[in-house]
Short mmCIF file of C-alpha atoms in Angstrom, two decimals:
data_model
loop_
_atom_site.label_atom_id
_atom_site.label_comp_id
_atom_site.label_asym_id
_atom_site.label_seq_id
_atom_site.Cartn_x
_atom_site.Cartn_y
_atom_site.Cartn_z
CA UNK E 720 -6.46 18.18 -3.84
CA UNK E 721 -4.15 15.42 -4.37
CA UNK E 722 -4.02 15.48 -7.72
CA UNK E 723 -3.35 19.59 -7.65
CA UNK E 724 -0.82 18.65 -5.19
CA UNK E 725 1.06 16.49 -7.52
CA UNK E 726 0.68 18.91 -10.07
CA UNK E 727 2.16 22.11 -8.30
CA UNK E 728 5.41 20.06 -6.55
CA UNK E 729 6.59 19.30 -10.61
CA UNK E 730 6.60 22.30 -11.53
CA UNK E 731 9.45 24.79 -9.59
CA UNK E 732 9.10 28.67 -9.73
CA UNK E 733 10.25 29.53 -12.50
CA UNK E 734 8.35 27.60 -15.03
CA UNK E 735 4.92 28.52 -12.88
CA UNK E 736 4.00 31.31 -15.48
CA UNK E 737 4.96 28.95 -19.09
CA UNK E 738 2.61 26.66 -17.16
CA UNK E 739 -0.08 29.13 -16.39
CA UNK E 740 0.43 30.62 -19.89
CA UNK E 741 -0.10 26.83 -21.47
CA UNK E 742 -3.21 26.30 -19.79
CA UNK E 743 -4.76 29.31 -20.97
CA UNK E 744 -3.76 29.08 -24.41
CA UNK E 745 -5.31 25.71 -24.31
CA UNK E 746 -8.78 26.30 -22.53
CA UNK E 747 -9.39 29.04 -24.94
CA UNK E 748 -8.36 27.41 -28.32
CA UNK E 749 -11.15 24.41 -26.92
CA UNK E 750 -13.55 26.50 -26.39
CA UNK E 751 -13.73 29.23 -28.75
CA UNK E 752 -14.48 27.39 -31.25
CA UNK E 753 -17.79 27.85 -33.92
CA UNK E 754 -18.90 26.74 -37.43
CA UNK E 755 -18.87 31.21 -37.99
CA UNK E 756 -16.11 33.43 -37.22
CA UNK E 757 -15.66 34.43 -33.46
CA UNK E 758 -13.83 37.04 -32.27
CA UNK E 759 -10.58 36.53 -30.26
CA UNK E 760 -11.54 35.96 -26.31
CA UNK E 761 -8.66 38.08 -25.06
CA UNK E 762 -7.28 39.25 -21.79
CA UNK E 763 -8.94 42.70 -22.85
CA UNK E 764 -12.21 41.21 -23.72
CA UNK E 765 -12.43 39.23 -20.36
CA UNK E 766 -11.96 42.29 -18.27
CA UNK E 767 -14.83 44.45 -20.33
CA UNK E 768 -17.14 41.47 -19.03
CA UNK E 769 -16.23 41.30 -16.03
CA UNK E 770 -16.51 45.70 -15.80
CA UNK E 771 -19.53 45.12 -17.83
CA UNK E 772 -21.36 42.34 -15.38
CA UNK E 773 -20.24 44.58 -12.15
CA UNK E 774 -18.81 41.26 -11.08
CA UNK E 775 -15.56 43.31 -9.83
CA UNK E 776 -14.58 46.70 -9.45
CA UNK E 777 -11.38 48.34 -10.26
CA UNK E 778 -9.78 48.53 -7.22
CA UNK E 779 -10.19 44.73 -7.24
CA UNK E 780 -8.47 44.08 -10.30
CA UNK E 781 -5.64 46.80 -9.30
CA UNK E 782 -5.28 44.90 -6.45
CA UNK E 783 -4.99 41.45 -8.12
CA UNK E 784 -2.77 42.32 -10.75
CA UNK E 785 0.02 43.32 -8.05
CA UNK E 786 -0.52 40.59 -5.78
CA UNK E 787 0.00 37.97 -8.57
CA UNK E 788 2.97 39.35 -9.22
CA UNK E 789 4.80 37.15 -6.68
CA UNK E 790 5.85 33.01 -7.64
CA UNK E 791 3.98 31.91 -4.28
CA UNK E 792 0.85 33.84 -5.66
CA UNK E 793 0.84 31.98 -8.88
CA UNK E 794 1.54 28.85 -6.94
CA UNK E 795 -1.85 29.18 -5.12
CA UNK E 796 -3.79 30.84 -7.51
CA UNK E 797 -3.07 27.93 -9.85
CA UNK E 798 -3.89 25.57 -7.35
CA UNK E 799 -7.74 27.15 -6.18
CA UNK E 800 -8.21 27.25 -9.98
CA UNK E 801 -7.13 23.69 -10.70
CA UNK E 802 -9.01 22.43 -7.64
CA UNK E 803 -12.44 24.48 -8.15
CA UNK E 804 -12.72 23.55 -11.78
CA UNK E 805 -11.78 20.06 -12.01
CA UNK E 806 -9.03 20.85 -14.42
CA UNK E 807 -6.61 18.82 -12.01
CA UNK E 808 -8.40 15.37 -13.45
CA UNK E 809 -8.28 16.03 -17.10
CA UNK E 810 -5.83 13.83 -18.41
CA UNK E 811 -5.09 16.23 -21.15
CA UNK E 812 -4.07 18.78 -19.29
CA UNK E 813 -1.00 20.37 -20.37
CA UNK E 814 2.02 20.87 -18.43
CA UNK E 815 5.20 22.34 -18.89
CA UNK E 816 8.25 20.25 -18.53
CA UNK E 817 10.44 21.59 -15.64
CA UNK E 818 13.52 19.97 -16.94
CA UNK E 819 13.34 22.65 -20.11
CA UNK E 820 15.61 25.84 -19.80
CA UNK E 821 13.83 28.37 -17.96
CA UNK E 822 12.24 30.83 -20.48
CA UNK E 823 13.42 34.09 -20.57
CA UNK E 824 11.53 36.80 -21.01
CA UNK E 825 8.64 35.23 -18.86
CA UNK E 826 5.62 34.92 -20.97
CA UNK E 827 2.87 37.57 -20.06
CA UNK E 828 0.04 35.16 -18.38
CA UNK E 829 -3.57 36.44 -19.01
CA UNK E 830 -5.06 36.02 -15.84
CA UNK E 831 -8.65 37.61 -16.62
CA UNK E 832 -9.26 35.45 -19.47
CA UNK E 833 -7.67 32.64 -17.74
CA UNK E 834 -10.12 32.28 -15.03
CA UNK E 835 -12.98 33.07 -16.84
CA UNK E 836 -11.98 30.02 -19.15
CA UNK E 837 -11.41 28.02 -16.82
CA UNK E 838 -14.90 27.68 -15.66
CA UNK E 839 -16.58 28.18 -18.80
CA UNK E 840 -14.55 24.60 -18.98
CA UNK E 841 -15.83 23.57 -15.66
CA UNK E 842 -19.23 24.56 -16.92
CA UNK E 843 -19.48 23.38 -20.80
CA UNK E 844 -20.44 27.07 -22.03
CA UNK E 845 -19.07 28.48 -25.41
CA UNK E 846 -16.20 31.24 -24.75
CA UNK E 847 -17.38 33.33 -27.90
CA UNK E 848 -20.86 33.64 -26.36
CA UNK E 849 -19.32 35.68 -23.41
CA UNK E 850 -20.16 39.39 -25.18
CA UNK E 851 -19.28 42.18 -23.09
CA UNK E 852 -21.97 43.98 -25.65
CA UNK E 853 -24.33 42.57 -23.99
CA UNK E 854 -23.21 41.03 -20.40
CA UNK E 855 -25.16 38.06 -19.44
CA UNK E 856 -27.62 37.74 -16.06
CA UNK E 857 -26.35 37.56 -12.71
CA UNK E 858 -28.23 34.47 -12.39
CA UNK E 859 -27.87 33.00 -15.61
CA UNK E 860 -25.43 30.23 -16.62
CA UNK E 861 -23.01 32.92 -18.25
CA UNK E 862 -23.31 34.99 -15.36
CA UNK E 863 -22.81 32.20 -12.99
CA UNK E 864 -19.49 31.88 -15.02
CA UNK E 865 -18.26 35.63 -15.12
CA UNK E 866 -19.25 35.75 -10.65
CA UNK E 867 -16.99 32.80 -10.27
CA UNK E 868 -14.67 34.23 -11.58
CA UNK E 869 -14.68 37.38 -9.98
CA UNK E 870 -15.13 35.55 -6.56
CA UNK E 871 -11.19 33.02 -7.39
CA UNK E 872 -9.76 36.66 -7.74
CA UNK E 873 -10.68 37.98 -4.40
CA UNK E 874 -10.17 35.09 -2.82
CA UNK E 875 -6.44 35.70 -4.03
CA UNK E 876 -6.29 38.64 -2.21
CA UNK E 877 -8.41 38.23 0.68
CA UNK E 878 -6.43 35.11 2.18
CA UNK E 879 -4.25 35.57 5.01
CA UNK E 880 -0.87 35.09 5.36
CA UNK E 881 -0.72 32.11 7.28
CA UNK E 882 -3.13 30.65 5.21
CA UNK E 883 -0.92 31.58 2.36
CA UNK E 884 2.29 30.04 4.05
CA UNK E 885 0.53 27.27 5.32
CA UNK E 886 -0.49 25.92 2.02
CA UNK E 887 2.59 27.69 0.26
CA UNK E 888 4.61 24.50 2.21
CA UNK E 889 2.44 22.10 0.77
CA UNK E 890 2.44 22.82 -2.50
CA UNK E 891 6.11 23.63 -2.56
CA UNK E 892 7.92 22.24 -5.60
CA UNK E 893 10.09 18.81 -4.45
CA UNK E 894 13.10 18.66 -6.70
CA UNK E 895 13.15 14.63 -5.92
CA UNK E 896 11.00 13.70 -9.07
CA UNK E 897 9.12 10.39 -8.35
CA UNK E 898 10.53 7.46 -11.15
CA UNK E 899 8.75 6.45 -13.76
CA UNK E 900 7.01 2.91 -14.47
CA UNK E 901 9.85 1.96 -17.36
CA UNK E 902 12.56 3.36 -14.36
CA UNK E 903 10.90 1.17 -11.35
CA UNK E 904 12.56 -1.91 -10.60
CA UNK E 905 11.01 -4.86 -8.07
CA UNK E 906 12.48 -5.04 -4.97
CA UNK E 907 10.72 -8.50 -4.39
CA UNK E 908 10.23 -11.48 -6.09
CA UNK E 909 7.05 -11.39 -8.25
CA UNK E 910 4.43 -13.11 -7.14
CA UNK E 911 3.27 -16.60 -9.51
CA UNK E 912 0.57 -16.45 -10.84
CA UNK E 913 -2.42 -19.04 -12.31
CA UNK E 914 -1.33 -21.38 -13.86
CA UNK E 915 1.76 -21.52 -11.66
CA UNK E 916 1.04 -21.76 -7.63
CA UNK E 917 3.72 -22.12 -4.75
CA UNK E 918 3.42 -25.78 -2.57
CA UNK E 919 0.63 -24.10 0.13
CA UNK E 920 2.93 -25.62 2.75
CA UNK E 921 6.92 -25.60 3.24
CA UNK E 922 8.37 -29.44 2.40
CA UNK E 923 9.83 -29.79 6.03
CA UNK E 924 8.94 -28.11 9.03
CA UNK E 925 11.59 -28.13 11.76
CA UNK E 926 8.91 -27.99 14.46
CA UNK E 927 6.92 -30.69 13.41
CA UNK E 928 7.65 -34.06 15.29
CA UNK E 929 7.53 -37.63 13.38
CA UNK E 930 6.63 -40.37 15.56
CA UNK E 931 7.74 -44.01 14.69
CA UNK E 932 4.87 -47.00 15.11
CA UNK E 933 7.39 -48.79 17.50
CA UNK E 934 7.66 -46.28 19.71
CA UNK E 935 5.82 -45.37 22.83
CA UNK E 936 5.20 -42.74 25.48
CA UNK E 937 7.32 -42.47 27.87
CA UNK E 938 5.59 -41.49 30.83
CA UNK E 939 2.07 -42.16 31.29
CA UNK E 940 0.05 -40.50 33.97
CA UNK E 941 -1.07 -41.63 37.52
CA UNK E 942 -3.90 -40.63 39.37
CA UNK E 943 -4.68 -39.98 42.82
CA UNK E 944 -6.66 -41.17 45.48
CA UNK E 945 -10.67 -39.89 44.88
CA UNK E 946 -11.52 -37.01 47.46
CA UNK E 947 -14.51 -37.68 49.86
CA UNK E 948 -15.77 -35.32 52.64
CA UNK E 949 -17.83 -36.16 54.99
CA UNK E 950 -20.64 -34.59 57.15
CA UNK E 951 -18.02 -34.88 59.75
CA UNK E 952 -15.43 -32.28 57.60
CA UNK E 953 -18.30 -30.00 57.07
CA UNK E 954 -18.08 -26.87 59.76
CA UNK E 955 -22.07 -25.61 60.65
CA UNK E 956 -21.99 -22.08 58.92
CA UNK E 957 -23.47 -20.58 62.23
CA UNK E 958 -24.02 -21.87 66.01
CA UNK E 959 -27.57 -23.32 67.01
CA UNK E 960 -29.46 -21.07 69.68
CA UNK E 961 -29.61 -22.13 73.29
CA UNK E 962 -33.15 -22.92 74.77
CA UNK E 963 -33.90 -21.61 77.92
CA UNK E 964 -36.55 -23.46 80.23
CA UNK E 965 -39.93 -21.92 79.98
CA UNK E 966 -40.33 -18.91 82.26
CA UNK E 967 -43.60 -19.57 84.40
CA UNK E 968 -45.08 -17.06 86.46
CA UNK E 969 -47.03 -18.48 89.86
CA UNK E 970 -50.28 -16.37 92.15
CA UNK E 971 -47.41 -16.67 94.83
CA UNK E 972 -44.63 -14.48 92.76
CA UNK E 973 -46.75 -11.54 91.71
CA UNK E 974 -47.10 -8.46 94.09
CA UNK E 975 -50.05 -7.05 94.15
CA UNK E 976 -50.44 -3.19 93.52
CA UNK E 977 -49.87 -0.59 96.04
CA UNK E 978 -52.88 1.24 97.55
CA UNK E 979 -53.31 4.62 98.26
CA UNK E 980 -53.59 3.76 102.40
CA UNK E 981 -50.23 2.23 101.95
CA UNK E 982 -49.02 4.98 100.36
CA UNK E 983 -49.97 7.29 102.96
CA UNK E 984 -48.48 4.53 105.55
CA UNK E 985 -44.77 4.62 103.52
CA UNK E 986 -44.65 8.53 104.20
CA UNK E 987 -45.10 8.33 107.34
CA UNK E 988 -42.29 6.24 108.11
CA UNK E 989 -40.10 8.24 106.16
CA UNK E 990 -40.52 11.32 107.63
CA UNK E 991 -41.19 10.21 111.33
CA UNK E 992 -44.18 9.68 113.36
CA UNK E 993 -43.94 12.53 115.98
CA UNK E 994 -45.00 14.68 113.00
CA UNK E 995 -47.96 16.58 112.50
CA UNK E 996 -51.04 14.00 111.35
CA UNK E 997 -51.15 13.65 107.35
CA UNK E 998 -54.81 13.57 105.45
CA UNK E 999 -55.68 12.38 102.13
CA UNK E 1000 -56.65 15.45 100.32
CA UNK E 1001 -59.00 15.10 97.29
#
């Protein structure tokens, strides 16, 4: 991503196509290559494979061809194709110079044949073995080429629009061109290196304080008198109980239970003795 990125933001709008153009010219010339004669792989010949394979249908194309139309199209399409395949890490990848004259007419970029080369790259598989004649397996390394293809295009067309303006600002082109190495100048001293070393410590420190052998501290310190406590300082944590006397109990303090005759007796003299006679019922 980073290295798409960096890519993309060189290159402003109107040298997208050259670019686009470039890098097709140069994925097929690599690998279209054989010890016989091969025919041409051409934008024509891409989109008989990918009719052949039934890896898209017409309406697809139709509807890719128009929306690549626009510069923020390209942008992106370039930049899922860069990213998928790898191509963003080859070193020899070419790319147009944006400080050249725009070109004018824009060069017609073949987008079919493009893709498809692109990762037959990503894959190490022979363009001129990619015969719509006879259209490779769905699941076969060929095939695997032609479907992933076919999937980068709808993928063009299927994303949504904030998705597409959301990563349209990233990968917008910055006109401030980062300096070269020859152009970069040190803003700080450079560093010494082996054999040459800087003193590990500064000659004088300002903080540092250089006592003479004649002279002597000027205060000393004193100490106190020690701290005792004794078990007279010392608070109990909690009061000590009071002890009562022993409670005893004598023949001459205890009352001895009431009897029923005595009961009968206590009545009486509550409710008078003129009264009619009480008995002791069972």
């Amino acid at each position: 991503m980073n290295e798409t990125k960096t890519i993309l933001q060189a290159v402003d709008d109107a040298h997208l196509r050259p670019f686009a153009a470039q890098l097709a010219e140069w994925l097929i010339a690599d690998l279209n290559q054989s010890a016989e004669p091969v025919p041409d792989f051409t934008e024509s010949r891409a989109k008989a494979l990918l009719r052949a394979t039934k890896a898209v249908d017409a309406p697809t194309l139709d509807d890719f061809m128009r929306h690549i139309e626009g510069a923020t199209a390209v942008r992106l399409a370039l930049h899922d194709l860069l990213t998928e395949t790898g191509l963003a890490n080859n070193e020899q990848l070419p790319i147009t110079n944006y400080q050249l004259p725009t070109p004018s007419p824009q060069p017609p970029v073949p987008w079919l044949a493009l893709s498809i080369a692109a990762y037959a790259w990503k894959s190490g598989y022979p363009l001129h073995q990619l015969d719509p004649a006879s259209p490779p397996e769905a699941y076969s390394p060929a095939g695997q080429v032609v479907k992933r293809a076919a999937h980068w295009m709808r993928q063009q067309i299927q994303r949504s629009a904030t998705e597409r303006d959301k990563l349209a600002r990233k990968l917008a082109y910055q006109e401030d061109v980062p300096p070269s190495l020859d152009n970069l100048q040190p803003d700080q001293p450079i560093v010494p290196v082996p054999p040459h070393f800087r003193p590990p410590i500064p000659v004088n420190y300002p903080e540092v304080v250089r006592v003479k052998p004649d002279e002597t501290a000027a205060e000393t310190a004193t100490r106190s008198p020690r701290l005792t406590i004794t078990t007279d300082d010392l608070a109990p944590e909690r009061p000590s109980p009071r002890r009562m006397p022993p409670i005893r109990v004598t023949p001459q303090r205890s009352r001895p239970a009431p009897s029923p005759a005595n009961f009968n007796q206590a009545v009486r003299r509550k409710f008078g003795r003129n009264r009619e006679r009480m008995v002791t019922t069972k």
